[in-house]
CSV table of C-alpha atoms in Angstrom, one decimal:
chain,number,residue,atom,x,y,z
A,30,MET,CA,86.3,-2.4,127.5
A,31,PRO,CA,89.6,-0.9,126.1
A,32,LEU,CA,91.4,-2.8,123.4
A,33,GLU,CA,93.7,-5.6,124.5
A,34,PHE,CA,96.9,-6.3,122.6
A,35,GLU,CA,100.2,-8.2,123.0
A,36,LEU,CA,102.8,-5.6,124.1
A,37,CYS,CA,105.5,-8.2,124.6
A,38,PRO,CA,105.6,-11.9,123.6
A,39,GLY,CA,103.1,-13.7,125.9
A,40,ARG,CA,102.1,-10.5,127.7
A,41,ARG,CA,99.0,-8.6,126.8
A,42,ILE,CA,97.9,-5.3,128.2
A,43,GLY,CA,94.5,-3.5,128.4
A,44,GLY,CA,91.1,-4.8,129.4
A,45,ASP,CA,91.3,-7.0,132.5
A,46,GLN,CA,95.0,-7.7,132.1
A,47,PRO,CA,97.2,-6.7,135.1
A,48,CYS,CA,99.1,-3.4,134.8
A,49,PHE,CA,102.3,-3.7,132.9
A,50,ILE,CA,105.1,-2.1,135.0
A,51,ILE,CA,108.0,-0.5,133.2
A,52,ALA,CA,111.1,0.3,135.3
A,53,GLU,CA,112.8,3.2,133.5
A,54,ILE,CA,116.5,2.8,134.1
A,55,GLY,CA,117.1,5.5,131.5
A,56,GLN,CA,120.6,6.8,131.9
A,57,ASN,CA,120.7,6.3,135.7
A,58,HIS,CA,123.4,3.7,135.1
A,59,GLN,CA,126.0,6.5,135.1
A,60,GLY,CA,127.5,5.2,131.9
A,61,ASP,CA,128.7,2.0,133.5
A,62,LEU,CA,127.7,-1.3,131.9
A,63,ALA,CA,128.1,-3.3,135.2
A,64,ILE,CA,125.8,-0.9,137.0
A,65,ALA,CA,123.3,-1.2,134.1
A,66,LYS,CA,123.3,-5.0,134.5
A,67,GLN,CA,122.9,-4.7,138.3
A,68,MET,CA,119.9,-2.5,137.7
A,69,ILE,CA,118.3,-4.9,135.3
A,70,ARG,CA,118.6,-7.6,137.9
A,71,MET,CA,117.3,-5.3,140.6
A,72,VAL,CA,114.1,-4.4,138.7
A,73,LYS,CA,113.5,-8.1,137.9
A,74,GLU,CA,113.9,-9.0,141.5
A,75,CYS,CA,111.5,-6.2,142.5
A,76,GLY,CA,108.8,-7.7,140.2
A,77,ALA,CA,108.7,-5.1,137.4
A,78,ASP,CA,107.7,-6.4,134.0
A,79,CYS,CA,110.2,-4.5,131.8
A,80,ALA,CA,113.6,-2.9,132.1
A,81,LYS,CA,113.8,0.2,129.9
A,82,PHE,CA,116.7,2.4,128.8
A,83,GLN,CA,117.1,5.5,126.6
A,84,LYS,CA,118.9,5.2,123.3
A,85,SER,CA,120.2,8.2,121.3
A,86,GLU,CA,122.3,8.6,118.2
A,87,LEU,CA,123.6,11.9,119.4
A,88,GLU,CA,124.4,13.6,116.1
A,89,TYR,CA,120.8,12.9,115.0
A,90,LYS,CA,119.2,14.0,118.3
A,91,PHE,CA,121.2,17.3,118.8
A,92,ASN,CA,122.7,19.8,116.4
A,93,LYS,CA,126.3,20.7,116.7
A,94,LYS,CA,125.8,23.8,118.8
A,95,ALA,CA,123.7,21.9,121.3
A,96,LEU,CA,126.5,19.3,121.7
A,97,GLU,CA,129.2,22.0,121.9
A,98,ARG,CA,127.6,24.2,124.5
A,99,PRO,CA,129.4,24.3,127.9
A,100,TYR,CA,127.8,22.1,130.6
A,101,THR,CA,128.7,23.2,134.1
A,102,SER,CA,125.9,21.6,136.0
A,103,LYS,CA,126.7,19.6,139.1
A,104,HIS,CA,125.3,16.6,137.2
A,105,SER,CA,127.7,17.0,134.3
A,106,TRP,CA,129.9,14.1,133.1
A,107,GLY,CA,131.9,16.4,130.7
A,108,LYS,CA,132.8,20.0,129.9
A,109,THR,CA,130.3,20.2,127.1
A,110,TYR,CA,126.8,18.8,126.8
A,111,GLY,CA,128.1,16.5,124.0
A,112,GLU,CA,130.8,15.1,126.3
A,113,HIS,CA,128.3,14.6,129.0
A,114,LYS,CA,125.9,12.7,126.8
A,115,ARG,CA,128.6,10.6,125.2
A,116,HIS,CA,129.7,9.4,128.7
A,117,LEU,CA,126.2,8.2,129.3
A,118,GLU,CA,125.5,6.6,125.9
A,119,PHE,CA,126.0,2.9,125.4
A,120,SER,CA,127.2,1.5,122.1
A,121,HIS,CA,125.2,-0.8,119.9
A,122,ASP,CA,127.3,-3.8,121.1
A,123,GLN,CA,126.7,-2.8,124.7
A,124,TYR,CA,123.0,-2.7,124.0
A,125,ARG,CA,123.1,-6.2,122.6
A,126,GLU,CA,124.9,-7.3,125.7
A,127,LEU,CA,122.3,-5.7,128.0
A,128,GLN,CA,119.5,-7.3,125.9
A,129,LYS,CA,121.1,-10.7,126.2
A,130,TYR,CA,121.5,-10.3,129.9
A,131,ALA,CA,117.9,-9.3,130.4
A,132,LYS,CA,116.8,-12.3,128.4
A,133,GLU,CA,119.0,-14.6,130.5
A,134,ILE,CA,117.4,-13.5,133.7
A,135,GLY,CA,113.9,-13.4,132.3
A,136,ILE,CA,112.7,-9.8,132.0
A,137,TYR,CA,111.5,-7.8,129.0
A,138,PHE,CA,114.0,-5.3,127.6
A,139,THR,CA,113.4,-2.2,125.5
A,140,ALA,CA,114.4,1.5,125.2
A,141,SER,CA,113.0,4.8,124.2
A,142,GLY,CA,114.3,5.7,120.7
A,143,MET,CA,115.3,9.3,121.2
A,144,ASP,CA,115.7,10.0,117.5
A,145,GLU,CA,114.8,8.3,114.2
A,146,MET,CA,118.2,6.6,113.9
A,147,ALA,CA,117.9,5.2,117.4
A,148,VAL,CA,114.5,3.8,116.4
A,149,GLU,CA,116.1,2.1,113.4
A,150,PHE,CA,118.7,0.5,115.7
A,151,LEU,CA,116.1,-0.6,118.2
A,152,HIS,CA,114.0,-2.1,115.4
A,153,GLU,CA,117.1,-4.0,114.3
A,154,LEU,CA,117.6,-5.1,117.9
A,155,ASP,CA,114.1,-6.6,117.8
A,156,VAL,CA,112.8,-4.9,121.0
A,157,PRO,CA,109.2,-6.0,121.8
A,158,PHE,CA,107.8,-2.5,121.7
A,159,PHE,CA,108.8,1.1,121.1
A,160,LYS,CA,108.6,3.7,123.9
A,161,VAL,CA,108.0,7.2,122.6
A,162,GLY,CA,109.3,9.8,125.1
A,163,SER,CA,107.3,13.0,125.6
A,164,GLY,CA,109.9,15.0,123.7
A,165,ASP,CA,109.0,13.2,120.5
A,166,THR,CA,105.3,12.9,120.9
A,167,ASN,CA,104.6,16.0,118.8
A,168,ASN,CA,107.3,15.0,116.4
A,169,PHE,CA,104.8,13.8,113.8
A,170,PRO,CA,107.3,12.6,111.1
A,171,TYR,CA,109.1,10.5,113.8
A,172,LEU,CA,105.8,9.2,115.1
A,173,GLU,CA,104.6,8.2,111.7
A,174,LYS,CA,107.9,6.4,110.8
A,175,THR,CA,107.9,4.6,114.2
A,176,ALA,CA,104.3,3.5,113.8
A,177,LYS,CA,105.1,2.0,110.4
A,178,LYS,CA,107.7,-0.3,111.9
A,179,GLY,CA,104.7,-2.3,113.1
A,180,ARG,CA,105.8,-2.9,116.7
A,181,PRO,CA,103.5,-2.0,119.6
A,182,MET,CA,104.0,1.6,120.9
A,183,VAL,CA,103.8,3.2,124.3
A,184,ILE,CA,103.5,7.0,123.9
A,185,SER,CA,104.1,9.5,126.8
A,186,SER,CA,102.3,12.8,126.7
A,187,GLY,CA,104.3,15.2,128.8
A,188,MET,CA,104.4,18.8,127.6
A,189,GLN,CA,101.5,18.1,125.2
A,190,SER,CA,97.9,19.5,124.9
A,191,MET,CA,94.8,17.4,124.4
A,192,ASN,CA,94.6,18.8,120.9
A,193,THR,CA,98.0,17.4,120.2
A,194,MET,CA,97.1,14.0,121.7
A,195,HIS,CA,94.1,13.8,119.4
A,196,LYS,CA,96.5,14.4,116.5
A,197,VAL,CA,98.8,11.7,117.8
A,198,TYR,CA,95.9,9.3,117.9
A,199,GLN,CA,94.8,10.2,114.4
A,200,ILE,CA,98.3,9.7,113.0
A,201,VAL,CA,99.1,6.4,114.7
A,202,LYS,CA,95.8,4.6,114.9
A,203,PRO,CA,95.3,4.0,111.1
A,204,ILE,CA,98.9,2.8,110.8
A,205,ASN,CA,99.4,0.8,113.9
A,206,PRO,CA,96.4,0.0,116.2
A,207,ASN,CA,98.6,-1.5,118.9
A,208,PHE,CA,99.5,1.5,121.0
A,209,CYS,CA,98.7,3.1,124.3
A,210,ILE,CA,99.0,6.6,125.6
A,211,LEU,CA,100.4,7.5,129.1
A,212,GLN,CA,99.4,10.6,131.1
A,213,CYS,CA,102.7,12.3,132.0
A,214,THR,CA,103.9,15.6,133.3
A,215,SER,CA,107.5,16.4,132.4
A,216,ALA,CA,109.0,17.8,135.7
A,217,TYR,CA,111.6,16.1,137.9
A,218,PRO,CA,110.6,15.6,140.6
A,219,LEU,CA,106.9,16.2,139.9
A,220,GLN,CA,104.8,18.0,142.5
A,221,PRO,CA,101.4,16.4,143.4
A,222,GLU,CA,99.4,19.4,142.2
A,223,ASP,CA,100.9,19.0,138.7
A,224,VAL,CA,100.2,15.3,138.3
A,225,ASN,CA,96.6,15.7,137.0
A,226,LEU,CA,95.5,12.1,137.3
A,227,GLN,CA,92.1,13.2,136.0
A,228,VAL,CA,93.7,13.3,132.6
A,229,ILE,CA,93.6,9.5,132.7
A,230,LYS,CA,89.8,9.6,132.7
A,231,ALA,CA,89.9,12.2,130.0
A,232,TYR,CA,92.0,9.9,127.8
A,233,GLN,CA,89.8,6.9,128.6
A,234,SER,CA,86.8,8.9,127.4
A,235,ALA,CA,88.6,10.4,124.3
A,236,PHE,CA,90.3,7.2,123.2
A,237,PRO,CA,88.1,4.3,124.4
A,238,ASP,CA,89.6,1.7,122.1
A,239,ILE,CA,93.2,1.9,123.3
A,240,PRO,CA,94.7,1.2,126.8
A,241,ILE,CA,95.7,4.3,128.8
A,242,GLY,CA,98.5,4.4,131.3
A,243,TYR,CA,100.7,6.7,133.5
A,244,SER,CA,104.3,7.7,133.5
A,245,GLY,CA,105.2,9.3,136.8
A,246,HIS,CA,108.1,11.5,137.9
A,247,GLU,CA,106.8,12.2,141.4
A,248,THR,CA,108.4,11.0,144.6
A,249,GLY,CA,107.0,8.0,146.5
A,250,ILE,CA,104.5,5.4,145.3
A,251,ALA,CA,101.1,6.6,146.4
A,252,ILE,CA,100.2,8.6,143.2
A,253,SER,CA,101.3,5.8,140.9
A,254,VAL,CA,99.1,3.3,142.9
A,255,ALA,CA,96.2,5.7,142.5
A,256,ALA,CA,96.8,5.9,138.8
A,257,VAL,CA,96.4,2.1,138.6
A,258,ALA,CA,93.3,2.2,140.6
A,259,MET,CA,91.9,4.7,138.1
A,260,GLY,CA,92.6,2.2,135.3
A,261,ALA,CA,96.2,2.8,134.2
A,262,LYS,CA,97.1,-0.3,132.2
A,263,VAL,CA,100.8,0.6,131.8
A,264,LEU,CA,102.9,2.3,134.5
A,265,GLU,CA,106.3,3.7,134.0
A,266,ARG,CA,108.6,4.9,136.9
A,267,HIS,CA,112.2,5.9,136.8
A,268,VAL,CA,114.5,3.7,139.0
A,269,THR,CA,117.9,4.2,140.6
A,270,LEU,CA,120.2,2.4,143.0
A,271,ASP,CA,120.9,5.6,144.9
A,272,LYS,CA,119.0,8.9,144.8
A,273,THR,CA,122.1,10.8,145.9
A,274,TRP,CA,124.1,9.8,142.7
A,275,LYS,CA,125.0,12.5,140.1
A,276,GLY,CA,122.3,12.9,137.5
A,277,SER,CA,119.1,15.0,137.4
A,278,ASP,CA,116.8,11.9,137.2
A,279,HIS,CA,117.9,10.2,140.4
A,280,GLN,CA,115.9,12.4,142.7
A,281,ALA,CA,112.6,11.6,140.9
A,282,SER,CA,113.4,7.8,140.8
A,283,LEU,CA,112.5,4.9,143.0
A,284,GLU,CA,115.2,3.0,144.9
A,285,PRO,CA,114.9,-0.8,145.1
A,286,ASN,CA,112.8,-0.9,148.3
A,287,GLU,CA,110.4,1.6,146.9
A,288,LEU,CA,110.0,-0.2,143.5
A,289,ALA,CA,109.4,-3.5,145.3
A,290,GLU,CA,106.8,-1.9,147.5
A,291,LEU,CA,105.2,-0.3,144.4
A,292,VAL,CA,104.8,-3.6,142.6
A,293,ARG,CA,103.5,-5.3,145.7
A,294,THR,CA,100.9,-2.6,146.4
A,295,ILE,CA,99.8,-2.5,142.8
A,296,ARG,CA,99.2,-6.2,142.7
A,297,LEU,CA,97.3,-5.9,146.0
A,298,VAL,CA,95.1,-3.1,144.7
A,299,GLU,CA,94.4,-5.0,141.5
A,300,LYS,CA,93.1,-7.9,143.6
A,301,ALA,CA,91.0,-5.4,145.6
A,302,MET,CA,89.4,-3.9,142.5
A,303,GLY,CA,87.4,-7.1,142.2
A,304,SER,CA,84.0,-7.1,140.5
A,305,PRO,CA,81.5,-4.3,139.8
A,306,VAL,CA,78.7,-6.7,140.9
A,307,LYS,CA,77.5,-5.9,144.4
A,308,ARG,CA,76.3,-9.1,146.2
A,309,PRO,CA,76.7,-10.8,149.6
A,310,LEU,CA,80.0,-12.7,149.5
A,311,PRO,CA,80.9,-16.0,151.2
A,312,CYS,CA,83.5,-14.2,153.3
A,313,GLU,CA,80.6,-12.2,154.9
A,314,MET,CA,78.6,-15.1,156.0
A,315,ALA,CA,80.2,-15.4,159.5
A,316,CYS,CA,79.5,-11.7,160.2
A,317,SER,CA,76.0,-12.1,158.9
A,318,GLU,CA,75.3,-15.1,161.1
A,319,LYS,CA,76.7,-13.2,164.1
A,320,LEU,CA,75.4,-9.7,163.6
A,321,GLY,CA,72.8,-9.8,160.9
A,322,LYS,CA,69.4,-8.5,162.1
A,323,SER,CA,65.9,-10.0,161.7
A,324,VAL,CA,62.3,-8.8,162.1
A,325,VAL,CA,61.1,-9.6,165.6
A,326,ALA,CA,57.8,-9.1,167.4
A,327,LYS,CA,57.6,-5.7,169.3
A,328,VAL,CA,54.7,-7.0,171.3
A,329,THR,CA,52.9,-10.4,171.7
A,330,ILE,CA,51.1,-11.1,168.4
A,331,PRO,CA,48.1,-13.5,168.6
A,332,GLU,CA,47.3,-16.0,165.9
A,333,GLY,CA,45.3,-14.5,163.1
A,334,THR,CA,46.6,-11.0,163.6
A,335,VAL,CA,47.2,-9.0,160.4
A,336,LEU,CA,50.6,-7.4,160.8
A,337,THR,CA,51.1,-3.7,161.0
A,338,LEU,CA,54.4,-1.8,161.3
A,339,ASP,CA,53.8,-0.8,164.9
A,340,VAL,CA,53.9,-4.5,166.1
A,341,LEU,CA,57.3,-5.1,164.4
A,342,THR,CA,60.9,-4.1,165.1
A,343,VAL,CA,64.4,-5.1,164.1
A,344,LYS,CA,67.0,-6.8,166.2
A,345,VAL,CA,69.8,-9.3,166.1
A,346,GLY,CA,67.7,-12.3,166.6
A,347,GLU,CA,68.0,-16.0,167.3
A,348,PRO,CA,66.9,-17.9,165.3
A,349,LYS,CA,67.3,-15.9,162.1
A,350,GLY,CA,64.1,-14.8,160.5
A,351,TYR,CA,62.9,-12.3,157.9
A,352,PRO,CA,65.7,-9.8,157.1
A,353,PRO,CA,65.0,-6.1,157.8
A,354,GLU,CA,64.6,-5.3,154.2
A,355,ASP,CA,61.4,-7.5,154.1
A,356,ILE,CA,59.7,-5.7,157.0
A,357,PHE,CA,57.4,-3.6,154.7
A,358,ASP,CA,56.4,-6.7,152.8
A,359,LEU,CA,55.2,-8.3,156.0
A,360,VAL,CA,52.7,-5.5,156.6
A,361,GLY,CA,49.2,-6.8,155.8
A,362,LYS,CA,50.2,-10.5,156.2
A,363,LYS,CA,48.3,-12.7,158.6
A,364,VAL,CA,50.1,-14.8,161.3
A,365,LYS,CA,49.0,-18.4,161.7
A,366,ILE,CA,50.5,-19.0,165.2
A,367,ASN,CA,51.0,-17.1,168.4
A,368,ILE,CA,54.2,-15.1,168.4
A,369,GLU,CA,55.6,-14.0,171.8
A,370,GLU,CA,57.0,-10.5,172.4
A,371,ASP,CA,60.7,-10.3,171.3
A,372,GLU,CA,60.5,-13.5,169.2
A,373,THR,CA,61.8,-13.7,165.7
A,374,ILE,CA,59.3,-13.6,162.9
A,375,THR,CA,60.0,-16.7,160.9
A,376,GLU,CA,58.6,-18.0,157.6
A,377,ASP,CA,56.5,-20.7,159.2
A,378,ALA,CA,54.6,-18.1,161.2
A,379,ILE,CA,53.2,-16.3,158.2
A,380,GLU,CA,50.1,-17.4,156.2
A,381,ASN,CA,50.6,-18.0,152.5
A,382,HIS,CA,54.3,-17.2,152.8
A,383,VAL,CA,56.0,-17.0,149.4
A,384,LYS,CA,59.8,-17.2,149.6
A,385,LYS,CA,61.5,-14.3,147.8
A,386,VAL,CA,64.4,-15.1,145.5
A,387,LYS,CA,67.4,-12.9,146.1
A,388,CYS,CA,69.4,-11.7,143.2
């Protein structure tokens, strides 16, 4: 069984724990604090476990030329990429306000630290866990410094190879055992043929002592539900209030009705996963009583007859008798009473009957 650990205060992941559902608000708040709060409340009401944002210290994430380059996309909030990103970036005080609001309404709050200085701020903010975005998963100095903070980590694996993910595991595990890896493909929106849910199984095999999860950028909820059925213990999905809003993430995000349906469906599937032990269940008894078959006499069987297969058949019988699975065991047994054609073969009709114990 994969390792269990406490990802947030009072909330464990892994093992038999329910899937931890992260609603990635990211920067779909349009740079508006009121919208951000509205989204936090929305994901809480939809049943998600955590509201997550993306925090950058722009001068540490981008070099000057990257910030100064013209940005003419239809999604742009400024003439340059720097102006665009500054419009979407909340200040430290605004993050404190959002964290306070999340606490007030009762939902976990965290963010991806998009650079080392952002991680420092989030550590100061006392977030319950660090989310490592796919863009920093192969940034090994960042990964090492983040692991040394001692907080649980959720690490996405978009744009990475299995060889890189083995290196990630080898770097983080000795420093901080409380982490999980998410299968992820970094495309927005993600096409089904590029999802590769089978990587979840590959990760479970390669890293059996940590929980494995899924970060999805596809449209709809079916693939994410399938990921949970395959054993994903953490699920991350981007969310929005309106897919038509400006911003490249909105199209690959879930609107409130979709998020609510995703959470409901995941919880339903988790119930349905049940037990690996196959046995008759109490809920099946009514069907068994009505339709369950028994061994019956194919012909009249006189007292003292040694049973052979050609005098026996299987039907829904009244009263109930030997179940069909016992028909071969009856061959060679002697009957101690007359049995009419089409009558059920019951235990009191068989000489030296020994009741079988069902497991």
